[in-house]
Amino acid sequence: MKQDYRLIVIGSGISGLFVALESRKLGPVLVLTKGSIEDCNTAWAQGGIAAAVGPLDSPEQHLADTIAAGAGLVDVAAARVLCYEAPSRIRDLVEYGVAFDSPGGELALGREAAHSRARVLHAGGDQTG
């Protein structure tokens, strides 16, 4: 039986699955993976996801930290998109059911590496990438 897909997503990591979920309103979506659905780099990644979602943080500060940490190698336009879109994408992931660490009902934010604010989210401790 022939099936027509509006979109084919290659990869079953969090990025691929996010694209598939967001695109399903366009029509049927096919997700291709190299093995099982759990066989992806997201399952192996550690370190967390950075987003300026805390009350004392901002995308502007996240961008400044990113540029400073990049030692002149940062594509500023790309970093701006990442830093300004990150809070909304975290909200989307939470709505899709991603269980970020949330003791007491608030997102747990860690301060790591070159971040000047606590903005690193984890799911299952330090097992998120």
XYZ file of N, CA and C in Angstrom, residues 10-111:
306
model
N 14.220 12.801 9.162
C 15.270 11.809 9.359
C 15.907 12.070 10.718
N 15.688 11.134 11.642
C 16.226 11.256 12.989
C 15.136 11.260 14.037
N 15.338 10.458 15.083
C 14.324 10.328 16.132
C 14.761 10.960 17.451
N 15.739 11.866 17.382
C 16.138 12.603 18.578
C 15.109 13.673 18.896
N 15.370 14.441 19.925
C 14.388 15.429 20.359
C 14.107 16.464 19.267
N 15.117 16.835 18.487
C 14.893 17.810 17.415
C 14.007 17.240 16.322
N 14.305 16.018 15.887
C 13.495 15.390 14.849
C 12.066 15.168 15.285
N 11.891 14.695 16.517
C 10.536 14.463 17.015
C 9.779 15.769 17.194
N 10.476 16.825 17.601
C 9.828 18.130 17.735
C 9.331 18.616 16.376
N 10.180 18.501 15.356
C 9.779 18.898 14.002
C 8.574 18.080 13.541
N 8.597 16.779 13.803
C 7.480 15.918 13.399
C 6.184 16.336 14.091
N 6.253 16.589 15.382
C 5.054 17.003 16.118
C 4.535 18.350 15.629
N 5.423 19.291 15.422
C 5.015 20.615 14.967
C 4.474 20.583 13.532
N 4.940 19.642 12.720
C 4.567 19.586 11.305
C 3.336 18.745 11.026
N 2.857 18.009 11.992
C 1.747 17.084 11.738
C 0.493 17.794 11.247
N 0.343 19.074 11.550
C -0.836 19.806 11.069
C -0.801 20.031 9.555
N 0.366 19.831 8.938
C 0.497 19.965 7.491
C 0.046 18.717 6.746
N -0.034 17.607 7.462
C -0.403 16.337 6.856
C 0.429 15.220 7.447
N 0.361 14.028 6.848
C 1.089 12.875 7.386
C 2.601 13.114 7.412
N 3.220 12.709 8.518
C 4.661 12.862 8.710
C 5.254 11.481 8.971
N 6.370 11.195 8.333
C 7.092 9.947 8.548
C 8.406 10.270 9.247
N 8.692 9.569 10.347
C 9.967 9.718 11.048
C 10.803 8.479 10.757
N 11.984 8.690 10.188
C 12.915 7.597 9.914
C 14.023 7.637 10.951
N 14.395 6.470 11.449
C 15.469 6.385 12.429
C 16.384 5.228 12.065
N 17.603 5.269 12.559
C 18.583 4.248 12.192
C 18.354 2.915 12.871
N 17.538 2.880 13.880
C 17.263 1.644 14.616
C 15.923 1.766 15.299
N 15.926 1.626 16.616
C 14.687 1.828 17.364
C 14.510 3.317 17.635
N 13.321 3.708 18.038
C 13.021 5.115 18.289
C 13.926 5.691 19.380
N 14.387 4.831 20.293
C 15.267 5.284 21.373
C 16.728 5.366 20.942
N 17.043 4.889 19.739
C 18.417 4.845 19.254
C 18.783 6.194 18.634
N 19.067 7.164 19.509
C 19.375 8.511 19.037
C 20.405 9.152 19.968
N 21.046 10.183 19.485
C 22.056 10.860 20.301
C 21.454 11.581 21.494
N 20.192 11.994 21.403
C 19.559 12.676 22.528
C 19.589 11.801 23.772
N 19.408 10.507 23.591
C 19.408 9.594 24.736
C 20.783 9.514 25.399
N 21.838 9.820 24.649
C 23.199 9.737 25.187
C 23.718 11.086 25.679
N 23.132 12.143 25.205
C 23.655 13.479 25.512
C 23.495 13.822 26.986
N 24.434 14.582 27.481
C 24.373 15.056 28.865
C 24.729 16.536 28.881
N 24.343 17.203 29.925
C 24.742 18.591 30.061
C 23.588 19.559 30.118
N 22.442 19.197 29.610
C 21.279 20.060 29.730
C 20.997 20.896 28.498
N 19.935 21.669 28.600
C 19.491 22.566 27.536
C 19.437 23.964 28.136
N 20.111 24.911 27.510
C 20.149 26.277 28.034
C 19.040 27.121 27.421
N 18.327 27.837 28.281
C 17.288 28.767 27.839
C 17.056 29.793 28.941
N 16.865 31.026 28.555
C 16.642 32.111 29.514
C 15.182 32.105 29.958
N 14.852 31.193 30.856
C 13.468 31.073 31.337
C 13.308 31.496 32.797
N 14.392 31.825 33.460
C 14.322 32.233 34.861
C 13.886 33.681 35.002
N 13.364 34.051 36.168
C 12.847 35.408 36.379
C 13.920 36.495 36.320
N 15.167 36.156 36.544
C 16.245 37.145 36.525
C 17.101 37.039 35.270
N 16.578 36.414 34.237
C 17.344 36.157 33.023
C 16.633 36.763 31.822
N 17.347 36.843 30.714
C 16.761 37.360 29.475
C 17.493 36.754 28.284
N 16.823 36.674 27.139
C 17.507 36.215 25.934
C 18.710 37.101 25.585
N 18.596 38.393 25.873
C 19.704 39.311 25.600
C 20.949 38.922 26.410
N 20.762 38.592 27.689
C 21.891 38.178 28.529
C 22.441 36.825 28.074
N 21.535 35.908 27.686
C 21.961 34.600 27.171
C 22.820 34.801 25.921
N 22.383 35.690 25.037
C 23.142 35.974 23.821
C 24.514 36.553 24.163
N 24.560 37.491 25.097
C 25.843 38.087 25.488
C 26.790 37.022 26.033
N 26.271 36.112 26.857
C 27.101 35.030 27.393
C 27.604 34.119 26.275
N 26.732 33.823 25.323
C 27.092 32.941 24.207
C 28.194 33.564 23.360
N 28.048 34.840 23.055
C 29.059 35.535 22.250
C 30.384 35.596 23.000
N 30.341 35.917 24.285
C 31.570 35.998 25.083
C 32.271 34.647 25.159
N 31.515 33.583 25.330
C 32.102 32.247 25.447
C 32.675 31.759 24.120
N 32.181 32.305 23.013
C 32.592 31.838 21.695
C 33.927 32.354 21.207
N 34.549 33.237 21.942
C 35.898 33.723 21.611
C 36.027 34.187 20.161
N 35.020 34.919 19.680
C 35.075 35.461 18.329
C 34.653 34.509 17.231
N 34.220 33.313 17.571
C 33.855 32.316 16.562
C 32.348 32.144 16.389
N 31.551 32.913 17.109
C 30.098 32.736 17.108
C 29.467 33.404 15.887
N 28.568 32.694 15.232
C 27.709 33.291 14.212
C 26.619 34.022 14.992
N 26.742 35.334 15.105
C 25.871 36.117 15.980
C 24.410 36.014 15.556
N 24.137 36.007 14.275
C 22.745 35.903 13.815
C 22.137 34.571 14.246
N 22.891 33.491 14.100
C 22.390 32.174 14.517
C 22.226 32.111 16.032
N 23.191 32.654 16.765
C 23.104 32.657 18.228
C 21.909 33.476 18.701
N 21.625 34.577 18.032
C 20.470 35.412 18.395
C 19.176 34.610 18.248
N 19.034 33.905 17.137
C 17.838 33.078 16.940
C 17.741 32.042 18.050
N 18.833 31.351 18.332
C 18.829 30.319 19.369
C 18.415 30.901 20.720
N 19.035 31.990 21.122
C 18.789 32.547 22.456
C 17.394 33.145 22.596
N 16.890 33.767 21.545
C 15.570 34.390 21.626
C 14.438 33.384 21.438
N 14.692 32.297 20.716
C 13.666 31.267 20.516
C 13.638 30.233 21.639
N 14.736 30.059 22.340
C 14.851 28.991 23.340
C 13.737 28.987 24.386
N 13.371 30.118 24.997
C 12.301 30.066 26.007
C 10.976 29.531 25.456
N 10.614 29.941 24.258
C 9.366 29.446 23.654
C 9.450 27.963 23.337
N 10.608 27.512 22.868
C 10.745 26.090 22.551
C 10.718 25.248 23.822
N 11.253 25.753 24.925
C 11.161 25.025 26.196
C 9.699 24.906 26.602
N 8.938 25.991 26.473
C 7.497 25.927 26.791
C 6.800 24.894 25.905
N 7.156 24.856 24.626
C 6.574 23.856 23.724
C 6.902 22.447 24.198
N 8.159 22.216 24.552
C 8.562 20.885 25.009
C 7.811 20.481 26.274
N 7.636 21.413 27.195
C 6.875 21.126 28.419
C 5.437 20.762 28.060
N 4.835 21.506 27.126
C 3.466 21.196 26.694
C 3.375 19.824 26.043
N 4.442 19.392 25.368
C 4.461 18.062 24.758
C 4.745 16.961 25.773
N 5.060 17.341 26.996
C 5.243 16.345 28.042
C 6.673 16.039 28.430
N 7.640 16.813 27.938
C 9.019 16.591 28.365
C 9.102 16.911 29.857
N 9.581 15.957 30.616
C 9.597 16.074 32.079
C 10.925 16.654 32.559
N 11.085 17.952 32.384
C 12.276 18.599 32.930
C 12.215 18.512 34.448
N 13.381 18.461 35.074
C 13.433 18.421 36.534
C 12.721 19.655 37.082
N 11.753 19.421 37.946
C 10.921 20.502 38.483
C 10.570 20.250 39.940
N 11.548 20.301 40.828
C 11.216 20.103 42.241
C 10.301 21.230 42.721
N 9.229 20.865 43.383
C 8.285 21.866 43.871
C 7.464 22.519 42.781
N 7.474 21.949 41.574
C 6.661 22.483 40.490
C 7.312 23.580 39.660
N 8.496 24.014 40.031
C 9.220 25.039 39.270
C 10.382 24.385 38.532
N 10.639 24.842 37.302
C 11.767 24.301 36.549
C 13.066 24.517 37.322
N 13.841 23.452 37.470
C 15.150 23.550 38.116
C 16.142 24.083 37.086
N 16.809 25.168 37.417
C 17.758 25.802 36.511
C 19.145 25.765 37.138
N 20.105 25.220 36.389
C 21.473 25.163 36.871
C 22.337 26.204 36.187
N 23.359 26.643 36.875
C 24.331 27.571 36.285
C 25.577 26.769 35.953
